[in-house]
Coordinates of C-alpha atoms and ligand atoms in Angstrom, one line a residue:
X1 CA -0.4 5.5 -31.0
X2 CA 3.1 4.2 -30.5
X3 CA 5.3 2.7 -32.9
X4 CA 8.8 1.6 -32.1
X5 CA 11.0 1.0 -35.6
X6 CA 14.4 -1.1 -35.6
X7 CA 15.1 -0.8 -32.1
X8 CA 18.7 -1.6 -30.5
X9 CA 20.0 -1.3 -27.0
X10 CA 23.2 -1.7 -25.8
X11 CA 24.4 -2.3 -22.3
X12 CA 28.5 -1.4 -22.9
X13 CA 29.3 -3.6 -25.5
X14 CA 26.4 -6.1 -25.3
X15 CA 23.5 -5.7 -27.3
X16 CA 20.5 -6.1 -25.6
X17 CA 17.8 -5.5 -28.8
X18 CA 18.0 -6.1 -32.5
X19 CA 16.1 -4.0 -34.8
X20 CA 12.8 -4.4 -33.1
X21 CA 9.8 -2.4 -34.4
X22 CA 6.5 -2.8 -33.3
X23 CA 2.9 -0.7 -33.0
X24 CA 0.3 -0.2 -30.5
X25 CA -3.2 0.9 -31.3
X26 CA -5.1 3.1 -29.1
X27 CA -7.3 1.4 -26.6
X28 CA -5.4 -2.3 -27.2
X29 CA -3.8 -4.7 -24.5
X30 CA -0.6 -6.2 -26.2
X31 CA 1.2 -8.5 -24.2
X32 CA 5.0 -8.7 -24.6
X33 CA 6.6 -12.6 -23.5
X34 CA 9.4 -14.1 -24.0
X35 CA 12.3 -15.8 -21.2
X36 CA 13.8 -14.2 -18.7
X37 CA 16.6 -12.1 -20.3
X38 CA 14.9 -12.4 -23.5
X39 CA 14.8 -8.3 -23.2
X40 CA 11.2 -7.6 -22.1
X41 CA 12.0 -4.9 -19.5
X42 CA 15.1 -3.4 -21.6
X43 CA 12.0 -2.5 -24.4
X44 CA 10.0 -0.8 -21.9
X45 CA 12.8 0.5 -20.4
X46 CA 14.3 1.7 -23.9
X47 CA 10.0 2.7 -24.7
X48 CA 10.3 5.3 -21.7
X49 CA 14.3 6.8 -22.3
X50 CA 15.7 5.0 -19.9
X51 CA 18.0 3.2 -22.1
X52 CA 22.2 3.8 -21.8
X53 CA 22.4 3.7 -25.5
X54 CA 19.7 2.7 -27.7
X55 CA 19.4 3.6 -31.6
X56 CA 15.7 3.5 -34.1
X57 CA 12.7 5.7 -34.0
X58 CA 9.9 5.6 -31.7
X59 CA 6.6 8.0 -31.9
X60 CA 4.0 8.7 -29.5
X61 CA 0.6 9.9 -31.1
X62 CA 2.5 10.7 -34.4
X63 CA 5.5 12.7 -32.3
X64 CA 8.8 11.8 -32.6
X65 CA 9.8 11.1 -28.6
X66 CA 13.1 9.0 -29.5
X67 CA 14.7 12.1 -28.0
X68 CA 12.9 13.1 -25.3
X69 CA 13.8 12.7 -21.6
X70 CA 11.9 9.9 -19.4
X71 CA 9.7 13.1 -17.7
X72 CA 8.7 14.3 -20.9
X73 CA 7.6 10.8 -22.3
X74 CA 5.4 10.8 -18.6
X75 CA 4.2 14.2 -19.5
X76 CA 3.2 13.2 -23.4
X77 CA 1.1 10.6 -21.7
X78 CA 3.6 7.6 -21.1
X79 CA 3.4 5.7 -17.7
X80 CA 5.6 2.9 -16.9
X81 CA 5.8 0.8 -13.6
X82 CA 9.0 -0.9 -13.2
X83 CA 9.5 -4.9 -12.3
X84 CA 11.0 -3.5 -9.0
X85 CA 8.1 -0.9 -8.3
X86 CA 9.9 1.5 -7.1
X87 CA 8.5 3.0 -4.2
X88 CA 9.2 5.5 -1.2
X89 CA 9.2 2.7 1.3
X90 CA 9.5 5.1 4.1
X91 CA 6.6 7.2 2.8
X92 CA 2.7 6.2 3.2
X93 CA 0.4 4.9 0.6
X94 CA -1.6 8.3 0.5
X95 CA 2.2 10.4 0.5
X96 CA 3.3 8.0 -2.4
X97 CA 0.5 8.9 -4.2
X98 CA 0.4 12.5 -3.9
X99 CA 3.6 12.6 -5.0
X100 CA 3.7 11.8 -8.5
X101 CA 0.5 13.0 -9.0
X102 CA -0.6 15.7 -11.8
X103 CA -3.8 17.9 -13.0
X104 CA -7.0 17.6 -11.2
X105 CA -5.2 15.5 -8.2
X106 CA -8.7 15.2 -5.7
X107 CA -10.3 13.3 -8.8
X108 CA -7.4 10.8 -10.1
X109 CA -6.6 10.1 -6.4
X110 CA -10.2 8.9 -6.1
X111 CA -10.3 7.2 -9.6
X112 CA -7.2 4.9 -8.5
X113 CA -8.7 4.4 -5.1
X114 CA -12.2 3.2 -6.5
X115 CA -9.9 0.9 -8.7
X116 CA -8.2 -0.6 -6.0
X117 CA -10.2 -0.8 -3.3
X118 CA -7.9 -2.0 -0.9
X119 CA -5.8 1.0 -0.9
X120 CA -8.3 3.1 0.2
X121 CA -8.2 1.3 3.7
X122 CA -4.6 1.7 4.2
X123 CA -3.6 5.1 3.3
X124 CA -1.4 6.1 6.1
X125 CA 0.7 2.8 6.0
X126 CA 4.5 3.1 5.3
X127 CA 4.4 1.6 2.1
X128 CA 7.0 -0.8 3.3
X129 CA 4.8 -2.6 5.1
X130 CA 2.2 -3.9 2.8
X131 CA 2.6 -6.9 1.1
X132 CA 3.8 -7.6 -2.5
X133 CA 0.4 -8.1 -4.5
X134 CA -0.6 -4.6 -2.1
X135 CA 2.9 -2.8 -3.6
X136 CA 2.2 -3.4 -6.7
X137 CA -1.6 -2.1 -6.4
X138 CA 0.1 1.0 -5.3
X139 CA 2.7 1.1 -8.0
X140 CA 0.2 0.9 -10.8
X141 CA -2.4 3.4 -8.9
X142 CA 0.6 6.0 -8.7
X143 CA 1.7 5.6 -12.2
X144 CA -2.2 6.5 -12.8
X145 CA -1.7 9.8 -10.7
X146 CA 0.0 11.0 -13.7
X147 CA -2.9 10.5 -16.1
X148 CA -0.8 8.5 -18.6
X149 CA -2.9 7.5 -22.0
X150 CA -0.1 4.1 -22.3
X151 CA 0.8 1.9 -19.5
X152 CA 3.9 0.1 -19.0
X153 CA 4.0 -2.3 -17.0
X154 CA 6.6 -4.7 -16.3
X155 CA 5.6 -7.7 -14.8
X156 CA 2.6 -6.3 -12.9
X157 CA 1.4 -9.7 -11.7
X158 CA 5.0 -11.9 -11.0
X159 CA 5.5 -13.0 -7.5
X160 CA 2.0 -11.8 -5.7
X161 CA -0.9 -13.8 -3.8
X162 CA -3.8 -15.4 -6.3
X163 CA -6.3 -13.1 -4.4
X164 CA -4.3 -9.9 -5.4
X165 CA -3.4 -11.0 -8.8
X166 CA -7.1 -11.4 -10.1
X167 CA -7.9 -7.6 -8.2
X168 CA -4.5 -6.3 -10.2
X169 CA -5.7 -8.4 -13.4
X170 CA -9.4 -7.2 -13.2
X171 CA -8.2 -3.5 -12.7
X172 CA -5.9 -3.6 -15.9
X173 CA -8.9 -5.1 -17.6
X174 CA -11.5 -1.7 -16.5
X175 CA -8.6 0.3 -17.4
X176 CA -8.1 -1.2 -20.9
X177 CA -12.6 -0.7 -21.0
X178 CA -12.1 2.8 -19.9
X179 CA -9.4 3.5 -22.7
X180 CA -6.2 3.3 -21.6
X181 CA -3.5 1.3 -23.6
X182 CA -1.3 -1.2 -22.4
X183 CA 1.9 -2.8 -23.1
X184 CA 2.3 -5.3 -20.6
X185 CA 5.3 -7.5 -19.9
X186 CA 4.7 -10.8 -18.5
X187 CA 6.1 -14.4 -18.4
X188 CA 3.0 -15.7 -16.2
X189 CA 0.2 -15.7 -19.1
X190 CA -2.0 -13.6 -16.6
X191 CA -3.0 -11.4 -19.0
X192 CA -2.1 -13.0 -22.0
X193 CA -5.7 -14.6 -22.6
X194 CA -7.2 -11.3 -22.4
X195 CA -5.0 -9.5 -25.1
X196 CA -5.2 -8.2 -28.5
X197 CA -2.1 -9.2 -29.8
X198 CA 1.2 -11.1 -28.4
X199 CA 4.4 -10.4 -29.3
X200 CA 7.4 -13.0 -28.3
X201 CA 10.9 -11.3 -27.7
X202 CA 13.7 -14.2 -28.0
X203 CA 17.4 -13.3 -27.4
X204 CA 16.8 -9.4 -28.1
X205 CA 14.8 -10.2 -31.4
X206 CA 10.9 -9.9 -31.9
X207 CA 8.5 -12.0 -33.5
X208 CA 4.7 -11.5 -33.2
X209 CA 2.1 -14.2 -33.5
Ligands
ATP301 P1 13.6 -10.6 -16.9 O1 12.2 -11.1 -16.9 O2 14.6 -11.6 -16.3 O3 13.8 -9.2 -16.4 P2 13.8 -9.6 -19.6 O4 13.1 -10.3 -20.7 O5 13.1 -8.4 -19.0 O6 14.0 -10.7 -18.4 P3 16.0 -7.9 -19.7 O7 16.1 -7.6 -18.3 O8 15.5 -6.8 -20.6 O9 15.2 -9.2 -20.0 O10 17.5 -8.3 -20.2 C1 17.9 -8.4 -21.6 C2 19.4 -8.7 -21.7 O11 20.1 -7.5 -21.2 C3 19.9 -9.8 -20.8 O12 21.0 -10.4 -21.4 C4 20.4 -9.1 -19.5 O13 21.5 -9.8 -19.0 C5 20.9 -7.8 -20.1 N1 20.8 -6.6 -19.2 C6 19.6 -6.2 -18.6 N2 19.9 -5.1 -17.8 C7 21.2 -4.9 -17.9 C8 22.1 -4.0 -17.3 N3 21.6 -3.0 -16.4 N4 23.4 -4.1 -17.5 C9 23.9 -5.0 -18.4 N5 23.1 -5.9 -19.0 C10 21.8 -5.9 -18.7

């Protein structure tokens, strides 16, 4: 479904990635660790075009997307939710949804809202004014308005409430049941014990056990 082959990323002059290349299969949860600075969010990053500079092939569902602009890896199926979430703070739960949202809107709204519950009861609340573990439930359920087939995510589970992290961990899990593929990032081992596969990024470099 994706493969990423010999992979570097530069930020200026310092490489960030050395020939990495990896695969994920449709349907699998692969877990990406390794330190912080190790480059975890540099290969999502680099996965979705966000990279400054950044050389090697990688395909989506057997297209070459190396080229392609972030919004055309979302279109092709790719969703990524950044570390920092990235949210309209100013802008409700329900508005931050709607926004990113594509195809049959009415039926992926409700979809993410039956996935996270606790959205549902706070859909006209700045999205400022939720709590971490609450963000990052929206993050992900936004990201899902776009009907992506692979989901990045980037520390989904770092820095929230034990409460939220086993509704955000249990969600990733239904998704994974109900098809979706996931590359997630994570130093916590939240979802590590439920993947198919690890791979360890040290100093820019990959190994996979
Ligand atoms: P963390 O969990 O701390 O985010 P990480 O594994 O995701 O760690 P990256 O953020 O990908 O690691 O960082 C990889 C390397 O690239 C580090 O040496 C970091 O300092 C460097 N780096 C990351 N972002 C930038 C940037 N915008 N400009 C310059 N260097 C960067």
């Amino acid at each position: 479904m994706l493969e990423v082959r010999h992979l570097n990323v530069w930020y200026g002059a310092a490489q960030a990635l050395f020939d990495v290349s990896l695969q994920v299969d449709v349907g699998e949860l692969v877990v990406l660790q390794g330190l912080n600075g190790a480059g975890k969010s540099t290969l999502l990053q680099a996965i979705m075009g966000l990279s400054p500079r950044a050389t090697g092939a990688i395909s989506y569902q057997n297209k070459s997307i190396e080229r392609w602009e972030p919004h055309r890896r979302a279109l092709a199926g790719l969703g990524y939710v950044a570390e920092d979430r990235r949210l309209f703070t100013g802008l409700t739960v329900h508005e931050n949804l709607r926004l990113a949202a594509r195809g049959d809107v009415p039926a992926r709204e409700a979809q993410a809202l039956q996935l996270f519950p606790a959205l549902a009861d706070m859909l006209d609340r700045p999205s400022g004014r939720m709590s971490g573990g609450e963000q990052q439930m929206l993050a992900i359920a936004r990201t899902l308005m776009t009907g992506p087939t692979l989901l990045l995510l980037d520390e989904p589970c770092e820095g929230i409430a034990p409460l939220l992290v086993e509704a955000i961990r249990d969600a990733l899990l239904r998704l994974k049941r109900e098809g979706v593929t996931l590359l997630v990032a994570e130093q916590n081992h939240i979802l590590a014990a439920h993947a198919d596969r690890t791979l360890t990024l040290a100093a820019g470099q990959l190994r996979e056990r």
